[in-house]
């Protein structure tokens, strides 16, 4: 029977990154993926004959270090593309255009304040940036290298200078609304800048806690938080990760659902020794690395009977219900949006911060938003091969759509929500409805079913202060290790979190190779 140094469960981008580093260090690695194709939420799926869409449809923070370490450009990944401007759509066609370093369509005061806002947040994002590609040590740790990480964090913050340090400590836990109100007058601008602090979380503009930290996390990307679509689309990143892993000797098994992590008793307590697949095949390895979400890993694959009760309770209590739905349209031709010359940007429909807050209010009591807010792109403008010639797709993220709807999700609910979304977009585009050949709505529950992702959460678990850093996913399973010997984690459910970044996969590999 074949045996491996490492088996990675799930073939998302984090698993692919982890596999690359492990194989390059000399390990024999097998990745097992439930779906036909690798890439997780970044994979492209045909949602209507001839029309393909990725759930994660644009990049904003994929690590340049990983791209360069793995020489992904030699495998066809070309990230040298301009950032997408964010276009905050206005019903009176006074749209606001947000570029990396400037904003157009607002008062002179707002435009000047934008520069101040950007330079302040960029400074803060730069301080945090090195820590996303590092394991964050447990607090009670006597290892000198780990202690130095804490010293480094403290020092970086202190070296900003007294005023900036105070400002950083004040700002990072502010509700997004307060920060935006401090800087700007334009409702559209405030709502658009809030968006990346909130999307993927159960936070709205008035929520305190960590939304600014999430914004700073996203701003660590090469375009300061702006999205981009690489030449060749998101697929080119996934294809490059697969090709480089293949070159390093990684083996791939697709259309295979892992049903169980095989655990045995050893001198060190419980130890992971292999996996059992849906067709009862057992495959052994020296270590098992889970690239799937923490709840699935511990509750379904390890089994609560193999963990301490306190630990399984903690895992059960992880907040991992998603609030973002994916909405794809197959279009017969490029729609026009009122007052827009070009659709080469990320368009936002969220007129005010209150519109986002009200959308959240509906959802927190178990309904979906009656007036959804959304962002959308037309990926075929960057990668025409995603639709038949001359045709297009529109890909949108809708907030806030609960995983658990009061009374459960029915087809009627989904049809009603689909109509609401199309009505919302139609306020800005008079011909979109006539162009629709097909629509697809993936609620967080659908994302759970499609990708085996518990709760359908953007980050595999809420990115909140109590589920971050050395507490991600929980204190006992941080640093990519788990209470079970030889069982590791490498997905977005670990530090630093989700988004197509690769950091969790990278950090896990570094911990394993240590
Ligand atoms: C609606 C939505 C839109 C998003 N848009 C963006 C975006 O535009 N840009 C961005 O950067 N991020 C985006 N994200 C976030 C991003 O997609 C995720 O954070 C990221 O995909 C996590 O990567 P991962 O490799 O950790 O896990 P995943 O991408 O979730 O991959 C896990 C893989 O494991 C497989 N799997 C699960 N269980 C098993 C099992 N038992 N056996 C075998 N295989 C299994 C799954 O099929 C999947 O392929 C979005 C998220 C959502 C929900």
Coordinates of C-alpha atoms and ligand atoms in Angstrom, one line a residue:
X1 CA 0.0 0.0 0.0
X2 CA 1.3 3.5 -0.9
X3 CA 2.2 5.7 2.0
X4 CA 2.9 9.4 2.0
X5 CA 4.8 11.9 4.2
X6 CA 1.8 14.2 4.1
X7 CA -1.8 13.9 3.0
X8 CA -3.7 17.2 2.6
X9 CA -7.4 17.0 2.8
X10 CA -9.1 19.4 0.4
X11 CA -7.5 21.1 -2.7
X12 CA -8.2 24.8 -2.0
X13 CA -5.5 27.3 -2.8
X14 CA -4.2 27.1 0.7
X15 CA -3.7 23.4 0.4
X16 CA -2.0 23.9 -3.0
X17 CA 0.4 26.4 -1.5
X18 CA 1.1 24.2 1.5
X19 CA 1.7 21.1 -0.8
X20 CA 4.1 23.1 -2.9
X21 CA 6.4 24.1 0.0
X22 CA 6.2 20.6 1.5
X23 CA 7.1 18.9 -1.7
X24 CA 9.9 21.3 -2.4
X25 CA 11.3 20.4 1.0
X26 CA 11.5 16.8 -0.1
X27 CA 8.2 15.4 1.2
X28 CA 6.0 13.0 -0.7
X29 CA 2.6 14.7 -0.7
X30 CA -0.9 13.7 -1.7
X31 CA -3.8 16.1 -2.0
X32 CA -7.3 14.7 -1.9
X33 CA -10.1 16.9 -3.2
X34 CA -13.8 16.2 -3.2
X35 CA -14.5 18.1 -6.4
X36 CA -13.4 17.4 -10.0
X37 CA -11.1 20.4 -10.1
X38 CA -8.7 21.9 -7.6
X39 CA -8.8 25.5 -6.3
X40 CA -11.6 25.5 -3.7
X41 CA -13.8 28.6 -3.9
X42 CA -11.4 30.0 -6.5
X43 CA -12.2 27.3 -8.9
X44 CA -14.2 28.1 -12.0
X45 CA -17.5 26.3 -12.4
X46 CA -19.8 26.1 -15.4
X47 CA -23.0 27.5 -14.1
X48 CA -24.8 27.6 -17.5
X49 CA -23.7 25.8 -20.7
X50 CA -20.6 27.7 -22.0
X51 CA -20.6 30.2 -19.0
X52 CA -18.1 29.8 -16.2
X53 CA -17.6 31.7 -13.0
X54 CA -15.4 31.6 -9.9
X55 CA -16.9 32.1 -6.5
X56 CA -13.8 34.0 -5.4
X57 CA -13.8 36.2 -8.6
X58 CA -10.9 38.6 -8.0
X59 CA -7.6 38.8 -6.1
X60 CA -6.6 41.5 -3.7
X61 CA -4.0 40.0 -1.4
X62 CA -2.4 37.0 -2.9
X63 CA 1.1 36.9 -1.4
X64 CA 3.8 38.2 -3.7
X65 CA 6.3 36.3 -1.7
X66 CA 4.6 33.0 -2.4
X67 CA 4.3 33.9 -6.1
X68 CA 8.0 34.6 -6.2
X69 CA 9.1 31.7 -4.0
X70 CA 7.2 29.2 -6.2
X71 CA 8.1 31.1 -9.4
X72 CA 4.5 31.1 -10.4
X73 CA 5.2 33.4 -13.3
X74 CA 7.0 30.5 -15.0
X75 CA 3.8 28.5 -14.6
X76 CA 1.6 31.1 -16.3
X77 CA 0.5 33.3 -13.4
X78 CA 0.9 37.0 -14.4
X79 CA -0.3 39.4 -11.7
X80 CA 1.0 42.5 -13.5
X81 CA -2.5 43.9 -14.0
X82 CA -3.9 47.2 -12.9
X83 CA -6.1 47.4 -9.8
X84 CA -9.8 47.6 -10.4
X85 CA -11.2 50.9 -9.5
X86 CA -14.1 50.8 -7.1
X87 CA -17.1 52.5 -8.6
X88 CA -19.8 53.5 -6.0
X89 CA -22.9 53.7 -8.1
X90 CA -25.3 56.6 -7.6
X91 CA -28.9 56.6 -8.8
X92 CA -28.5 60.2 -10.1
X93 CA -25.4 59.0 -12.0
X94 CA -23.0 61.0 -9.8
X95 CA -20.9 58.0 -9.4
X96 CA -17.8 58.0 -7.2
X97 CA -14.6 56.5 -8.6
X98 CA -12.1 55.2 -6.1
X99 CA -8.6 54.5 -7.3
X100 CA -5.6 53.4 -5.3
X101 CA -4.4 56.9 -4.6
X102 CA -7.3 59.2 -5.6
X103 CA -11.0 59.6 -5.6
X104 CA -13.1 61.3 -8.2
X105 CA -16.7 62.5 -7.9
X106 CA -16.6 64.0 -4.4
X107 CA -16.0 67.4 -2.9
X108 CA -12.4 68.8 -2.8
X109 CA -12.4 68.4 0.9
X110 CA -13.3 64.8 0.7
X111 CA -10.7 64.3 -2.1
X112 CA -8.0 65.8 0.1
X113 CA -9.1 63.9 3.2
X114 CA -8.9 60.7 1.1
X115 CA -5.2 61.2 0.8
X116 CA -4.8 61.6 4.5
X117 CA -7.1 58.6 5.2
X118 CA -5.1 56.5 2.7
X119 CA -1.7 57.4 4.0
X120 CA -2.8 56.7 7.6
X121 CA -4.3 53.3 6.8
X122 CA -1.5 52.3 4.6
X123 CA 1.0 53.0 7.4
X124 CA -1.0 50.8 9.7
X125 CA -1.5 48.1 7.1
X126 CA 2.3 48.1 6.4
X127 CA 3.0 47.6 10.2
X128 CA 0.7 44.5 10.3
X129 CA 1.7 43.1 6.9
X130 CA 4.7 41.0 8.1
X131 CA 2.6 39.2 10.7
X132 CA 0.1 37.7 8.3
X133 CA 2.9 35.5 6.9
X134 CA 4.0 34.3 10.3
X135 CA 2.7 31.9 13.0
X136 CA 1.5 33.9 15.9
X137 CA 2.9 32.2 19.0
X138 CA 0.8 31.0 22.0
X139 CA 0.9 33.5 24.8
X140 CA 2.6 31.2 27.3
X141 CA 5.5 30.1 25.2
X142 CA 9.1 29.9 26.4
X143 CA 10.5 29.4 22.9
X144 CA 12.8 32.3 22.3
X145 CA 12.0 32.6 18.6
X146 CA 8.3 32.8 19.4
X147 CA 8.9 35.4 22.1
X148 CA 10.8 37.4 19.5
X149 CA 7.7 37.5 17.3
X150 CA 5.9 39.3 20.2
X151 CA 8.8 41.7 20.6
X152 CA 8.8 42.3 16.9
X153 CA 5.0 43.1 16.9
X154 CA 5.4 45.5 19.9
X155 CA 8.4 47.1 18.3
X156 CA 6.8 47.7 14.9
X157 CA 3.9 49.4 16.6
X158 CA 6.1 51.4 18.9
X159 CA 8.4 52.5 16.0
X160 CA 5.5 54.2 14.3
X161 CA 6.0 57.0 16.8
X162 CA 4.0 57.9 19.8
X163 CA 1.2 59.7 17.9
X164 CA 0.7 57.1 15.3
X165 CA 0.9 54.3 17.8
X166 CA -1.9 56.0 19.9
X167 CA -3.9 56.5 16.8
X168 CA -3.5 52.9 15.7
X169 CA -4.6 51.6 19.0
X170 CA -7.6 54.0 19.0
X171 CA -8.6 53.3 15.4
X172 CA -8.3 49.6 14.9
X173 CA -11.3 48.6 17.0
X174 CA -13.6 51.6 15.9
X175 CA -16.9 50.9 14.2
X176 CA -16.3 51.5 10.5
X177 CA -18.9 54.2 10.6
X178 CA -17.1 56.3 13.2
X179 CA -13.8 56.2 11.2
X180 CA -15.6 57.2 7.9
X181 CA -17.5 60.0 9.6
X182 CA -14.2 61.4 11.0
X183 CA -12.8 61.8 7.5
X184 CA -15.6 62.2 4.9
X185 CA -18.9 63.9 4.0
X186 CA -19.9 61.9 1.0
X187 CA -22.3 59.1 1.9
X188 CA -21.4 57.1 -1.2
X189 CA -17.7 57.3 -0.5
X190 CA -18.1 56.3 3.1
X191 CA -20.3 53.3 2.2
X192 CA -17.8 52.2 -0.5
X193 CA -14.8 52.5 1.7
X194 CA -16.6 50.5 4.5
X195 CA -17.3 47.7 2.1
X196 CA -14.0 45.9 2.4
X197 CA -14.0 46.2 6.2
X198 CA -17.3 44.4 6.3
X199 CA -17.7 41.9 3.5
X200 CA -17.5 38.3 4.6
X201 CA -18.2 39.1 8.2
X202 CA -21.2 39.5 10.5
X203 CA -20.4 43.1 11.0
X204 CA -22.1 46.3 9.8
X205 CA -20.9 49.9 9.9
X206 CA -22.0 50.4 13.5
X207 CA -20.4 47.2 14.8
X208 CA -17.4 47.8 17.1
X209 CA -14.7 45.1 17.3
X210 CA -12.4 44.4 14.4
X211 CA -13.8 45.6 11.1
X212 CA -10.9 48.1 10.7
X213 CA -8.5 45.4 11.4
X214 CA -10.1 43.3 8.6
X215 CA -9.8 46.3 6.3
X216 CA -6.0 46.6 7.2
X217 CA -5.7 42.9 6.6
X218 CA -7.1 43.3 3.1
X219 CA -4.9 46.4 2.5
X220 CA -1.8 44.3 2.8
X221 CA -2.2 43.3 -0.8
X222 CA -0.2 44.7 -3.7
X223 CA -2.8 47.3 -4.6
X224 CA -3.6 48.4 -1.1
X225 CA -6.8 46.5 -0.8
X226 CA -8.0 47.1 -4.4
X227 CA -8.9 43.9 -6.3
X228 CA -7.4 42.9 -9.6
X229 CA -8.0 40.1 -12.1
X230 CA -4.7 38.6 -13.3
X231 CA -4.2 38.1 -17.0
X232 CA -5.9 34.8 -17.8
X233 CA -8.2 35.2 -14.8
X234 CA -8.2 33.6 -11.4
X235 CA -7.8 30.2 -13.1
X236 CA -4.3 31.2 -14.1
X237 CA -3.3 31.4 -10.4
X238 CA -4.8 28.0 -9.6
X239 CA -3.4 26.4 -12.7
X240 CA 0.0 27.8 -11.8
X241 CA -0.2 26.4 -8.3
X242 CA -1.2 23.0 -9.6
X243 CA 1.5 23.0 -12.2
X244 CA 4.2 24.0 -9.8
X245 CA 3.0 21.4 -7.3
X246 CA 3.1 18.7 -10.0
X247 CA 6.6 19.7 -11.0
X248 CA 7.6 19.3 -7.3
X249 CA 6.1 15.8 -7.3
X250 CA 2.8 16.3 -5.5
X251 CA 0.2 13.7 -6.3
X252 CA -3.4 14.7 -6.8
X253 CA -6.6 12.7 -6.2
X254 CA -9.9 14.4 -7.2
X255 CA -13.5 13.5 -6.9
X256 CA -12.7 11.8 -3.6
X257 CA -14.4 12.9 -0.4
X258 CA -12.5 12.3 2.8
X259 CA -15.0 10.9 5.3
X260 CA -12.7 10.3 8.3
X261 CA -9.3 11.0 9.7
X262 CA -7.9 7.7 11.0
X263 CA -6.7 8.2 14.6
X264 CA -4.8 5.6 16.7
X265 CA -3.5 5.5 20.3
X266 CA 0.2 6.2 20.6
X267 CA 2.7 6.9 23.3
X268 CA 2.0 10.6 22.8
X269 CA -1.7 10.2 23.0
X270 CA -4.0 10.2 20.0
X271 CA -2.2 10.3 16.6
X272 CA -3.5 10.9 13.1
X273 CA -2.2 8.1 10.8
X274 CA -4.3 8.3 7.6
X275 CA -7.6 9.1 6.0
X276 CA -10.6 7.0 4.9
X277 CA -12.4 8.1 1.7
X278 CA -16.0 8.0 0.7
X279 CA -15.4 4.6 -1.0
X280 CA -13.8 3.3 2.2
X281 CA -10.3 3.4 0.8
X282 CA -7.7 3.9 3.6
X283 CA -4.6 5.9 2.8
X284 CA -1.7 6.2 5.3
X285 CA 0.7 9.1 5.9
X286 CA 3.1 10.3 8.5
X287 CA 1.0 13.4 9.0
X288 CA -2.5 14.6 7.9
X289 CA -3.0 18.2 7.1
X290 CA -6.6 19.5 6.9
X291 CA -7.2 22.1 4.2
X292 CA -10.9 22.2 5.1
X293 CA -12.7 24.2 7.7
X294 CA -12.0 23.6 11.4
X295 CA -15.6 22.5 12.2
X296 CA -15.6 19.9 9.5
X297 CA -12.1 18.8 10.5
X298 CA -12.8 18.2 14.2
X299 CA -16.5 17.4 14.4
X300 CA -17.0 15.3 11.2
X301 CA -13.5 14.0 10.3
X302 CA -11.8 13.5 13.6
X303 CA -15.1 13.0 15.6
X304 CA -16.0 14.6 18.9
X305 CA -15.3 11.2 20.6
X306 CA -11.6 11.7 19.8
X307 CA -11.3 15.1 21.4
X308 CA -11.6 16.5 24.9
X309 CA -15.2 17.7 25.6
X310 CA -14.0 21.3 26.3
X311 CA -12.2 21.4 22.9
X312 CA -15.1 20.0 20.9
X313 CA -17.5 22.4 22.7
X314 CA -15.2 25.3 21.7
X315 CA -15.1 24.1 18.1
X316 CA -18.8 23.7 18.0
X317 CA -19.2 27.3 19.3
X318 CA -16.9 28.8 16.6
X319 CA -18.9 31.4 14.7
X320 CA -18.8 30.2 11.2
X321 CA -22.1 31.0 9.6
X322 CA -21.6 32.9 6.4
X323 CA -23.5 36.1 5.3
X324 CA -22.4 36.5 1.7
X325 CA -24.2 35.0 -1.3
X326 CA -22.7 34.6 -4.7
X327 CA -24.8 35.7 -7.7
X328 CA -23.9 34.9 -11.3
X329 CA -25.6 36.1 -14.4
X330 CA -25.1 34.7 -17.9
X331 CA -25.6 37.6 -20.2
X332 CA -26.4 37.7 -24.0
X333 CA -24.4 40.9 -24.3
X334 CA -22.6 43.6 -22.3
X335 CA -25.2 45.5 -20.3
X336 CA -25.0 49.3 -20.0
X337 CA -25.0 51.1 -16.7
X338 CA -26.4 54.6 -16.6
X339 CA -23.6 57.2 -16.5
X340 CA -20.8 54.6 -16.9
X341 CA -18.5 54.5 -20.0
X342 CA -16.7 51.4 -18.9
X343 CA -17.6 48.4 -16.7
X344 CA -13.9 47.6 -16.1
X345 CA -14.1 48.1 -12.3
X346 CA -15.8 46.8 -9.3
X347 CA -19.2 48.4 -9.0
X348 CA -20.8 48.8 -5.6
X349 CA -24.5 49.2 -4.9
X350 CA -24.5 50.5 -1.3
X351 CA -25.7 54.1 -1.4
X352 CA -25.1 54.9 2.3
X353 CA -23.6 53.3 5.4
X354 CA -27.2 53.1 6.7
X355 CA -28.2 51.0 3.6
X356 CA -25.6 48.5 4.7
X357 CA -26.7 48.7 8.3
X358 CA -30.3 48.1 7.4
X359 CA -29.4 45.2 5.2
X360 CA -27.7 43.7 8.2
X361 CA -30.7 44.4 10.5
X362 CA -32.9 42.1 8.4
X363 CA -30.4 39.4 8.5
X364 CA -29.5 39.3 12.1
X365 CA -33.0 38.2 12.9
X366 CA -32.8 35.3 10.4
X367 CA -34.3 36.9 7.3
X368 CA -32.4 37.9 4.2
X369 CA -31.9 41.5 3.4
X370 CA -35.0 43.1 1.8
X371 CA -32.8 45.7 0.2
X372 CA -29.6 43.8 -0.5
X373 CA -26.3 45.7 -1.0
X374 CA -23.7 44.2 -3.4
X375 CA -20.5 44.5 -5.3
X376 CA -20.2 43.2 -8.9
X377 CA -17.7 42.7 -11.7
X378 CA -17.9 41.6 -15.3
X379 CA -15.0 39.0 -15.4
X380 CA -15.4 38.4 -19.1
X381 CA -14.0 41.9 -19.7
X382 CA -10.7 40.5 -18.4
X383 CA -11.0 36.8 -19.5
X384 CA -13.4 36.5 -22.4
X385 CA -13.0 32.7 -22.5
X386 CA -15.4 32.5 -19.5
X387 CA -18.4 32.9 -21.9
X388 CA -19.2 32.1 -25.5
X389 CA -17.9 34.8 -27.9
X390 CA -19.7 38.1 -27.5
X391 CA -21.4 37.0 -24.4
X392 CA -20.7 38.0 -20.8
X393 CA -21.0 37.1 -17.2
X394 CA -21.7 39.3 -14.2
X395 CA -20.5 38.1 -10.8
X396 CA -21.8 39.7 -7.6
X397 CA -21.3 39.3 -3.9
X398 CA -24.6 40.0 -2.0
X399 CA -24.8 41.1 1.6
X400 CA -26.3 40.1 4.0
X401 CA -27.7 36.7 3.3
X402 CA -27.9 34.3 6.2
X403 CA -26.8 30.7 6.2
X404 CA -29.6 29.8 8.5
X405 CA -32.8 31.4 7.3
X406 CA -35.7 31.6 9.7
X407 CA -37.9 28.7 8.6
X408 CA -35.2 27.3 6.3
X409 CA -34.3 28.2 2.7
X410 CA -36.9 27.2 0.0
X411 CA -36.8 27.5 -3.8
X412 CA -39.4 30.2 -3.5
X413 CA -37.2 32.2 -1.2
X414 CA -34.3 31.9 -3.6
X415 CA -36.5 33.0 -6.6
X416 CA -37.8 36.0 -4.6
X417 CA -34.3 37.0 -3.6
X418 CA -33.1 36.6 -7.2
X419 CA -35.8 39.0 -8.3
X420 CA -34.9 41.5 -5.6
X421 CA -31.2 41.4 -6.7
X422 CA -32.1 41.8 -10.4
X423 CA -34.5 44.7 -9.4
X424 CA -31.7 46.3 -7.4
X425 CA -29.2 46.1 -10.3
X426 CA -31.9 47.2 -12.8
X427 CA -32.2 50.6 -11.0
X428 CA -28.7 51.3 -12.4
X429 CA -28.8 49.3 -15.6
X430 CA -32.0 49.6 -17.7
X431 CA -31.1 46.8 -20.1
X432 CA -29.7 44.1 -17.8
X433 CA -32.9 42.2 -17.4
X434 CA -33.3 41.8 -21.2
X435 CA -29.8 40.4 -21.4
X436 CA -30.2 37.7 -18.8
X437 CA -29.9 34.2 -20.2
X438 CA -29.6 32.5 -16.8
X439 CA -29.0 33.4 -13.2
X440 CA -27.5 31.5 -10.3
X441 CA -27.8 32.3 -6.6
X442 CA -25.5 30.5 -4.2
X443 CA -26.6 31.2 -0.6
X444 CA -24.1 30.4 2.2
X445 CA -26.1 27.1 2.6
X446 CA -25.5 26.3 -1.1
X447 CA -21.8 27.1 -0.7
X448 CA -21.7 24.7 2.2
X449 CA -23.3 22.0 0.0
X450 CA -21.2 22.8 -3.1
X451 CA -17.8 23.1 -1.4
X452 CA -18.3 21.1 1.9
X453 CA -17.7 24.3 3.7
X454 CA -19.4 24.4 7.1
X455 CA -21.6 27.5 7.3
X456 CA -20.5 28.7 3.8
X457 CA -18.3 31.3 5.5
X458 CA -15.9 33.5 3.5
X459 CA -13.1 33.0 6.0
X460 CA -14.0 29.4 7.1
X461 CA -15.0 31.1 10.5
X462 CA -15.6 34.7 11.5
X463 CA -12.5 36.9 11.5
X464 CA -13.2 38.5 14.9
X465 CA -10.9 39.5 17.7
X466 CA -11.7 36.3 19.7
X467 CA -11.1 34.1 16.6
X468 CA -7.9 35.8 15.4
X469 CA -4.2 35.5 15.7
X470 CA -3.2 32.9 18.3
X471 CA -6.9 32.2 19.0
X472 CA -7.6 31.1 15.4
X473 CA -9.4 28.8 15.1
X474 CA -9.1 28.2 18.9
X475 CA -6.3 28.6 21.3
X476 CA -5.7 24.8 21.4
X477 CA -5.5 24.4 17.6
X478 CA -3.5 27.5 16.8
X479 CA -0.1 27.5 15.1
X480 CA -1.5 25.0 12.6
X481 CA -1.1 22.2 15.2
X482 CA -4.0 20.4 16.9
X483 CA -4.5 18.5 20.1
X484 CA -4.0 15.3 18.0
X485 CA -0.5 14.4 17.2
X486 CA 0.5 14.6 13.5
X487 CA -2.8 16.4 12.6
X488 CA -2.3 19.9 11.2
X489 CA -4.5 22.6 9.7
X490 CA -3.8 24.8 6.7
X491 CA -7.0 26.4 5.6
X492 CA -8.5 29.9 5.9
X493 CA -9.8 28.8 9.3
X494 CA -6.3 29.4 10.7
X495 CA -4.3 32.6 11.1
X496 CA -4.4 34.9 9.3
X497 CA -7.8 34.1 7.7
X498 CA -9.5 33.9 4.4
X499 CA -9.3 35.6 1.0
X500 CA -7.1 34.2 -1.8
X501 CA -3.9 35.0 0.0
X502 CA -2.1 31.7 0.5
X503 CA -0.8 32.7 3.9
X504 CA -2.4 30.0 6.0
X505 CA -1.0 27.3 3.6
X506 CA 2.4 29.0 3.7
X507 CA 2.5 29.3 7.5
X508 CA 1.3 25.7 8.0
X509 CA 4.1 24.4 5.7
X510 CA 6.7 26.4 7.5
X511 CA 5.5 25.0 10.9
X512 CA 5.6 21.5 9.6
X513 CA 9.0 21.8 7.9
X514 CA 10.5 23.4 11.1
Ligands
LIG1 C1 -19.2 34.2 -1.9 C2 -17.7 34.4 -1.6 C3 -16.9 35.2 -2.5 C4 -15.6 35.3 -2.3 N1 -14.9 36.1 -3.1 C5 -13.5 36.3 -2.9 C6 -12.8 37.1 -3.8 O1 -13.3 37.6 -4.8 N2 -11.4 37.2 -3.6 C7 -10.8 36.6 -2.5 O2 -9.6 36.8 -2.3 N3 -11.5 35.8 -1.6 C8 -12.9 35.7 -1.8 N4 -13.6 34.8 -1.0 C9 -12.9 34.2 0.1 C10 -12.1 33.0 -0.4 O3 -12.8 32.3 -1.4 C11 -11.8 31.9 0.8 O4 -11.3 32.6 1.9 C12 -10.7 31.0 0.3 O5 -11.2 30.2 -0.8 C13 -10.3 30.0 1.3 O6 -9.3 29.1 0.7 P1 -9.0 27.7 1.3 O7 -7.9 27.1 0.4 O8 -8.6 27.9 2.7 O9 -10.3 26.8 1.3 P2 -11.4 26.5 0.2 O10 -11.2 27.5 -1.0 O11 -12.7 26.5 0.9 O12 -11.1 25.1 -0.3 C14 -11.3 23.9 0.4 C15 -11.4 22.7 -0.5 O13 -11.6 21.6 0.3 C16 -12.5 20.7 -0.4 N5 -13.1 19.8 0.6 C17 -13.9 20.1 1.6 N6 -14.2 19.1 2.4 C18 -13.6 18.0 1.8 C19 -13.4 16.7 2.2 N7 -14.1 16.1 3.3 N8 -12.7 15.8 1.4 C20 -12.1 16.3 0.3 N9 -12.1 17.6 -0.1 C21 -12.9 18.5 0.7 C22 -13.5 21.6 -1.0 O14 -14.2 21.0 -2.1 C23 -12.6 22.8 -1.5 O15 -12.1 22.6 -2.8 C24 -14.9 34.6 -1.2 C25 -15.7 33.8 -0.4 C26 -17.1 33.7 -0.6 C27 -17.9 32.7 0.3

